[in-house]
Amino acid sequence: MTSSIPNPSFIIINSIEEKNYDLLQYINYEFPLASVYSFDSISAYHKSKEIDENIEICFLFENCLDYSNADTCENILRISSQLEIVAIIKDINYENTQQLLDLGICQILVNDYLTSAQVKQSTFLCMARNSKHVNELSAEHKTQFFDILSKHYGDLVITVDRDLSFQSTNKNIVKKLGVTTTTLSKENLRLYVHPEDLWRLDTIAENLLDKDFISIKPLRIKTATGLYKSFDASFFKNPNNSFEYVLNLKDFVEQEYKEDFRRENNERFSAIAEATNSIIYEFYYESHLLFTSNDNGDYGLIEADNLAEHIEKYMDRLHPDDRERVIKNFSGFTDFPSKESTTIKYRLRSPNGRYKSILDRYRIFFQNGVALKRIGARIDITEVTAQNALIALENRVYEMNADPSCDFCDVISFFERRMEELIPNSKCMVLTEDGDGKIESVSQRDHNNYFVAEIASHSKGLNPLRDSNAQRGKISENPIWADTIEVTDAFGIKYFWTSPATNKNQETIANILLFFPDKIDSEEIEESLVQRITILVGTLIAKHQALTETKVAKERYELVAKATNDTIWDWNVSKDILSWSKGLYEIFGYSPEQVASSSTWWFSHVHPEDSIRVSIKLYRFLEQKVDKWQDEYRFECADGTYRHVLDRGFMEKEPDGTAIRMIGAMQDITQSKTEEERLKLLSAAITQANDAVIITETPRISYDIPKIVYVNPAFSKMTGYLYEEVVGKSPSIFIGKNAMVEQQTILSKATEFNKEFIFEAINHRKNGDEYWARFSMIPVSDNRGEHSHWISIQSDISEQKEQEKEKEHLIQELTRHNNDLKQFSYITSHNLRAPLSNLIGLLNLVEDIVIEDEDLKEIIDGFSKSTHLLNQTVNDLIKIVIIKDNLSIEKEFINIQNIIQNILDQLAYTISQYSPIITINTENAPILLVNKPYIESIILNLLTNSLRYSSPDRILKIDITSSIIGKEIILIFKDNGIGIDLVRNADKLFGLYQRFHDYPDSKGLGLYLVKSQVLSMGGSISVESELGEGSSFLLTFKN
Amino acid sequence: MLQKVLCIDDDPISVMLCKKVISRSVFAEKTDSANNGEDALRYLEDLIKTPGYVYPELILLDLNMPIMNGWEFLKNYEQRFASSHKNSKIVVLSSTIDPEDVRKTEEYSTVLTFISKPITTSSLQEVESLLESK
C-alpha cells in the first residue's frame, strides 16, 4: 500500500527503547521512505535541531513526561512554533483513534496500528504537525486527481467507501445526475443503482482483491428526475485511500461519439508521448509533490514505485552543477501565466547512477492568480546532448587542427580531456607507434607519457595493442594486458576499452584507449560515441601523418635540391609550365626575371647544334611513354657561354600514358667534359710519346711489390715487352736488380714523402740487352690525398751516357791541359818578369852612368827600348792570364770622373804630345759598380788607343760620356782618330794579337784585354768606326 | 839612414841591384842578404844569439823563392820575431803584378808596403817616408 504522504518524518520519544520496536517496524513497513528519529527524552529531542523542518508526526510516550512539573503537556511538547499539537491521547482506545481520524491524519496509522492490541496496552501521546496543511493537501489532491481522471477517462467520478456510501464526486454529478454532492453525502450508492444491476455491486469487494479494477457495463444509475441513466462503469481502488473505491462512470449515451474522440485522444497522446519519449509529470507548488507517469515505458529515469515523490527528493537526483538552477526554476512560479510552454534542460541521475540529460517542457497552471501546479513532459535528450557534445567536440577538434599555430599534441590532448568529460570516470589515451614500433602517446600528456613508458618497459618494447580489435573488458582477464598487469594495477585501472583507428587503407594507425577504475557500464550512446571518435581520431592522425610526411618529403626535397649541384626542373607538360630550382641561377648565372616559365625558353637555350637532336629525342620519349629520359647537350648560360649538361628526366603520366609532368635534373658536366677532352690529349701525349710511360699501383702494404697497371707503346718499343706481358707484374722484370736494391731506399723515402724523384739505372730489355734508363717518378694521390700510383717516365739514356762519358773524359783532359797551361803561364810570366825587372833595374843603374861612346850609347838606348817594350808586353799578357783565371772579381762603386782624371794625370806626358780636346760628361751617370783596377786599365787602354791612333790631319777630339738607359749604364769613348776598318776586321777586332794599324809599339793586346775585363765584370762592349772618321767604343755595365 | 837592411832573394842580380840602389840612395849603412826564407830565418836566429847584435830595421822580401817562399817566411817570422822586434818592418819586393798578391801582403801587420821590381831610388824614398810616418 502506498501513502499519499510522501516521505513523512516520524519522531519517537520513549525512555524504554524496547517499546519502540513494534512502532518502528510498522512505520518502516508502511512508510519505507520515511525518516524516523528516536530519542530517549524530551530534552534529547530538544537538543537536536536538524530534524525540525521535516517532522510530520511525533509519538511521545507517557513515560517521558514529568508529572511533577506543573506545566501542561502542551507546554512540555511545544517544541517549536511550527508544531501544533493536534491531539493528546492517553490510554488509546477506539474513540481516541477515531478522534484522530476525524482530524484527517494518519488514517492508516490510526486504523491499522493504533487499534491493534499491542499499542493499546502502552500509553502514549500522539502529536501531529501541520495537520491543516495535510488536510488541505489531501483534499486538493483528490480534486485534481479526479480532474485528471475525468478529463481523460470518465464523465463522472465518484468515490465510495467499502460500504458504497458516497464520499465525494466531481462536479459532473450535477450535469450527469442532476444532484449535488451535498445531496449524495452520507447516502449509499445502492439507493441510486438500478435494482437489476445491484447484484453486480456485491462482487466488487471480492473482485478487487485480485484485480486492479472491475468493469460493469452498463450500470444504470438513477438521476434527479427518477430516470435511470446507463453508464459504462469501472471500479478501482482509490490509490490514496485503501478504504475507498473509485467509480468511474462514462455516459453511455455520449459513449459512441466520445469513444472515437477518446481513442483518438489516447492514440494521439501515446503517439506524442512515444514520439517525444516524454514522461509526463505534475508538480504541485503547495505540497511540493511531484507525480510522474511512466506510461510511456521505462527510460530508466524513475523508479517504478516512485511515481509520486517529494520534489526535494527529486532535486537530490539532479546533477550537482544543475541543482541550484533547477530548484530555482521549480520554485519560480511568479512568472505571468502563459499559454506557451517553457523549457529547461538539466541532468538527472537515473537509478543506475548515470546522469541523463533532460529537456523539461512545462506549463504552469494558475488558480486565482496563484501558481497551482506545473505540468510538464520530460524528454530524455541524453543521446541528442551527447551527439551535440560530440559534434561540438568534433568541430572544435577540426577547428584546432586546422589552426596551424595549434600543436597537434594539443589537439589530441584537448580531445582526450573532452572524452574524459563525456565518458564519466574514464581515462582516455590516443596511442600510436613511433618509427621503431614502440608505443607512444600522441597527446604527450604527462600522465599518458608516464603510463606509456611504464607499459613499454614491461612489454619488451612491443605495442600490446598492435593488431587488437575494438574490444573492452576486464584487464585481468584479457591477454593484451598479461605482461603489464603490474602497471595497470599501479595506475588503479581495472577495465579497458580500446578501439583501433584506421586510415583509408584500413591500416591501424592509432588506438583509442579508455581506462576505467571500475566496471564499464557503457550505454549505446557511448558505443556509438567511441565509434565516431575513432573515425575522427583516425582521420586526424592520418591527416597529421600525411602532413608530416609531406613536410618531411618537402624538407627532404629541399635538402636534396640544396645538396645536389644539379639544377632541378619541373615541367607541367599539359599546361607547359616549367619551373626551375636555384641551380639555374647559381650555375648558369640567370636571374629569375630572365627566365620564362615555358619549355620554349628551355629549348631556345640549348646549343643550336644540339637543339634538333635533343628535341627529337625528347618528343620521341614523350610519345614512347617510357619513364626515363636522359640526354647530353650544351646549355646556354646568362653570359652567352655554353656549359655541357647531362639532363635526366622522369615522367609522371596518366594511366593512358599521357604525360602529365616531367621532373628532371640537369647536371653540369662541363668540367668532366673538359676533363675528358684533356684526358684524351693527355692520353695521346702518353701513347705518342717517345719516352716510355709506366704506371704502377702502389701496394697497400708497404713491403709489397708494386704492380704495373699501364705501359705505353714507347715502352714496348724501348724494352721489347708487350703491354700484356708486363701489366699486373712487378717492374723488377725490367729494372736491373742492382738498381732496384740501390733505389729502394730512395723509393721508400720518396713514397713516404710523396715526392717526385729521378733515378737512373741499368735496365734489361726483353732480349737481355742492358741499357741505361732515366726514371722520372711522379707520385699520384687518390681523392683522399693518399698515395695510390706512381707514374714513371723512362727514357733510354744509353747514348747520352756514352756522350757524357766522352765529355767527362774530354773535360778532364781539358782541365788538366788548362791547369798545365795556367801553371805554365804563371811560371813563364814570373820567370819572364823576374829577369825583365832585373834588366830594367840594371838599365836604371846604367842611366846614371855617363856614356861617352856614341855607339855604345845608341846600343844601350836600343837595349833599353826593347827591354821596356818586352816588359809592357809581358805585363799585359800576365794581366790577361790573371783575368781569365779569376772569374769572380770584387766590385765597388766608383766615381767615373775621378778615375778618368787619375788616368789623365798618369798620361799627362803622352797627352801633352798630342794636345787633344778632351770632353768628359759623366753627370748623367757619375757612379759605376765595377772592379777598380779593371776600369782603370780599360780607360787607360782606350785613352791610349785614341791618342796613339789619332789622325795627323786634325786636332784630336776625345769625348767621354756616361748615361743611364734602363738599368744599364753606358760609357762612350768617342774620338776623331783614324778609325778602324770594321768591314774587314769586325770579327777579329777584340781578338788576341790583332793589330789593325802598322804602328811600331802596337802589341795587339789592348782591346782583347779591355773586352776581357768588361766581360769579367758582367758588361759588354761594342764599337762603331769608320776609317778616317774616328771610332766610338760603347761600354755597357749593369749597376 | 837605417843601420841595417836584410834583403831576402834567391836572385843574385836582384840582390846586387838592391845593394847598389840602397848604397846610392844612402838608405842604409849595411845590407845583408839571404837566399830564401829558411836561410833568412836561420840568419836572424843566429843574429839574435850574437851579443850586441844589430837587428835589420827593414827586410826586403821576395815572394817567389825556392825552399821557403816569401809567404812561408812571413808566417814564421810573425810567430818568432815580429813581437820582439816591433820596430823592424818588412817590405815585399816582387816582380809579380798580380793584384791578389799585393792584397795578400796587407794581411800581415809586419809588412809595411809592397814594391814592384825593379827597386828604384824613388821606391826607396817612398819606403823611407812610410817608415818615418810610423
Short mmCIF file of N, CA, C and O in Angstrom, two decimals, chain A residues 254-288:
data_model
loop_
_atom_site.label_atom_id
_atom_site.label_comp_id
_atom_site.label_asym_id
_atom_site.label_seq_id
_atom_site.Cartn_x
_atom_site.Cartn_y
_atom_site.Cartn_z
N GLU A 254 -23.46 9.31 -24.48
CA GLU A 254 -22.41 10.07 -25.19
C GLU A 254 -21.27 9.16 -25.62
O GLU A 254 -20.35 9.57 -26.30
N GLN A 255 -21.41 7.94 -25.16
CA GLN A 255 -20.31 7.00 -25.35
C GLN A 255 -19.84 6.91 -26.80
O GLN A 255 -18.68 7.05 -27.10
N GLU A 256 -20.81 6.74 -27.68
CA GLU A 256 -20.48 6.43 -29.07
C GLU A 256 -19.57 7.48 -29.70
O GLU A 256 -18.55 7.17 -30.27
N TYR A 257 -20.05 8.73 -29.49
CA TYR A 257 -19.23 9.75 -30.16
C TYR A 257 -17.99 10.09 -29.36
O TYR A 257 -16.95 10.47 -29.86
N LYS A 258 -18.10 9.88 -28.06
CA LYS A 258 -16.94 10.15 -27.21
C LYS A 258 -15.86 9.09 -27.39
O LYS A 258 -14.67 9.36 -27.24
N GLU A 259 -16.32 7.89 -27.71
CA GLU A 259 -15.40 6.76 -27.81
C GLU A 259 -14.27 7.06 -28.81
O GLU A 259 -13.09 6.91 -28.51
N ASP A 260 -14.71 7.48 -29.97
CA ASP A 260 -13.74 7.78 -31.03
C ASP A 260 -12.78 8.87 -30.58
O ASP A 260 -11.56 8.77 -30.73
N PHE A 261 -13.42 9.91 -29.98
CA PHE A 261 -12.63 11.04 -29.54
C PHE A 261 -11.58 10.61 -28.52
O PHE A 261 -10.42 10.97 -28.57
N ARG A 262 -12.08 9.76 -27.59
CA ARG A 262 -11.20 9.30 -26.54
C ARG A 262 -10.04 8.47 -27.11
O ARG A 262 -8.87 8.68 -26.79
N ARG A 263 -10.46 7.55 -28.00
CA ARG A 263 -9.43 6.69 -28.58
C ARG A 263 -8.40 7.53 -29.33
O ARG A 263 -7.20 7.35 -29.19
N GLU A 264 -9.00 8.44 -30.07
CA GLU A 264 -8.14 9.33 -30.86
C GLU A 264 -7.16 10.07 -29.94
O GLU A 264 -5.97 10.13 -30.16
N ASN A 265 -7.81 10.61 -28.90
CA ASN A 265 -7.02 11.34 -27.92
C ASN A 265 -5.93 10.47 -27.32
O ASN A 265 -4.78 10.87 -27.21
N ASN A 266 -6.39 9.27 -26.96
CA ASN A 266 -5.43 8.33 -26.38
C ASN A 266 -4.28 8.04 -27.33
O ASN A 266 -3.12 8.05 -26.95
N GLU A 267 -4.68 7.78 -28.52
CA GLU A 267 -3.66 7.44 -29.53
C GLU A 267 -2.71 8.60 -29.74
O GLU A 267 -1.50 8.45 -29.78
N ARG A 268 -3.35 9.76 -29.84
CA ARG A 268 -2.53 10.96 -30.08
C ARG A 268 -1.57 11.15 -28.92
O ARG A 268 -0.39 11.36 -29.08
N PHE A 269 -2.15 11.01 -27.75
CA PHE A 269 -1.34 11.19 -26.56
C PHE A 269 -0.16 10.23 -26.52
O PHE A 269 0.99 10.61 -26.35
N SER A 270 -0.55 8.94 -26.74
CA SER A 270 0.54 7.96 -26.68
C SER A 270 1.53 8.14 -27.83
O SER A 270 2.72 7.93 -27.66
N ALA A 271 0.96 8.55 -28.96
CA ALA A 271 1.86 8.78 -30.10
C ALA A 271 2.84 9.91 -29.79
O ALA A 271 4.05 9.78 -30.00
N ILE A 272 2.25 10.97 -29.24
CA ILE A 272 3.10 12.11 -28.89
C ILE A 272 4.12 11.69 -27.84
O ILE A 272 5.31 11.94 -27.96
N ALA A 273 3.55 11.00 -26.84
CA ALA A 273 4.43 10.58 -25.75
C ALA A 273 5.55 9.69 -26.27
O ALA A 273 6.71 9.84 -25.90
N GLU A 274 5.14 8.79 -27.16
CA GLU A 274 6.14 7.88 -27.71
C GLU A 274 7.16 8.62 -28.55
O GLU A 274 8.34 8.41 -28.44
N ALA A 275 6.60 9.49 -29.39
CA ALA A 275 7.47 10.21 -30.33
C ALA A 275 8.46 11.09 -29.57
O ALA A 275 9.62 11.22 -29.96
N THR A 276 7.98 11.67 -28.52
CA THR A 276 8.87 12.58 -27.81
C THR A 276 9.63 11.88 -26.71
O THR A 276 10.46 12.48 -26.06
N ASN A 277 9.33 10.60 -26.51
CA ASN A 277 9.93 9.88 -25.40
C ASN A 277 9.68 10.61 -24.09
O ASN A 277 10.52 10.65 -23.21
N SER A 278 8.53 11.22 -24.06
CA SER A 278 8.28 12.08 -22.91
C SER A 278 7.77 11.29 -21.72
O SER A 278 7.16 10.23 -21.85
N ILE A 279 8.04 11.84 -20.61
CA ILE A 279 7.47 11.35 -19.38
C ILE A 279 6.70 12.53 -18.81
O ILE A 279 7.26 13.62 -18.64
N ILE A 280 5.42 12.31 -18.57
CA ILE A 280 4.58 13.41 -18.14
C ILE A 280 4.63 13.49 -16.62
O ILE A 280 4.65 12.46 -15.94
N TYR A 281 4.72 14.69 -16.13
CA TYR A 281 4.72 14.84 -14.69
C TYR A 281 3.84 16.00 -14.30
O TYR A 281 3.53 16.88 -15.11
N GLU A 282 3.45 15.95 -13.03
CA GLU A 282 2.72 17.08 -12.46
C GLU A 282 3.39 17.45 -11.16
O GLU A 282 3.80 16.58 -10.39
N PHE A 283 3.47 18.73 -10.93
CA PHE A 283 4.12 19.19 -9.72
C PHE A 283 3.21 20.21 -9.06
O PHE A 283 2.71 21.13 -9.71
N TYR A 284 2.99 19.98 -7.79
CA TYR A 284 2.11 20.88 -7.05
C TYR A 284 2.93 21.79 -6.19
O TYR A 284 3.74 21.33 -5.36
N TYR A 285 2.72 23.06 -6.42
CA TYR A 285 3.55 24.03 -5.73
C TYR A 285 3.29 24.03 -4.23
O TYR A 285 4.23 24.16 -3.44
N GLU A 286 2.07 23.88 -3.86
CA GLU A 286 1.72 23.99 -2.45
C GLU A 286 2.32 22.82 -1.66
O GLU A 286 2.98 23.02 -0.65
N SER A 287 2.08 21.61 -2.18
CA SER A 287 2.51 20.43 -1.42
C SER A 287 3.94 19.99 -1.75
O SER A 287 4.49 19.14 -1.07
N HIS A 288 4.52 20.59 -2.83
CA HIS A 288 5.85 20.17 -3.28
C HIS A 288 5.84 18.72 -3.69
O HIS A 288 6.87 18.05 -3.62
#
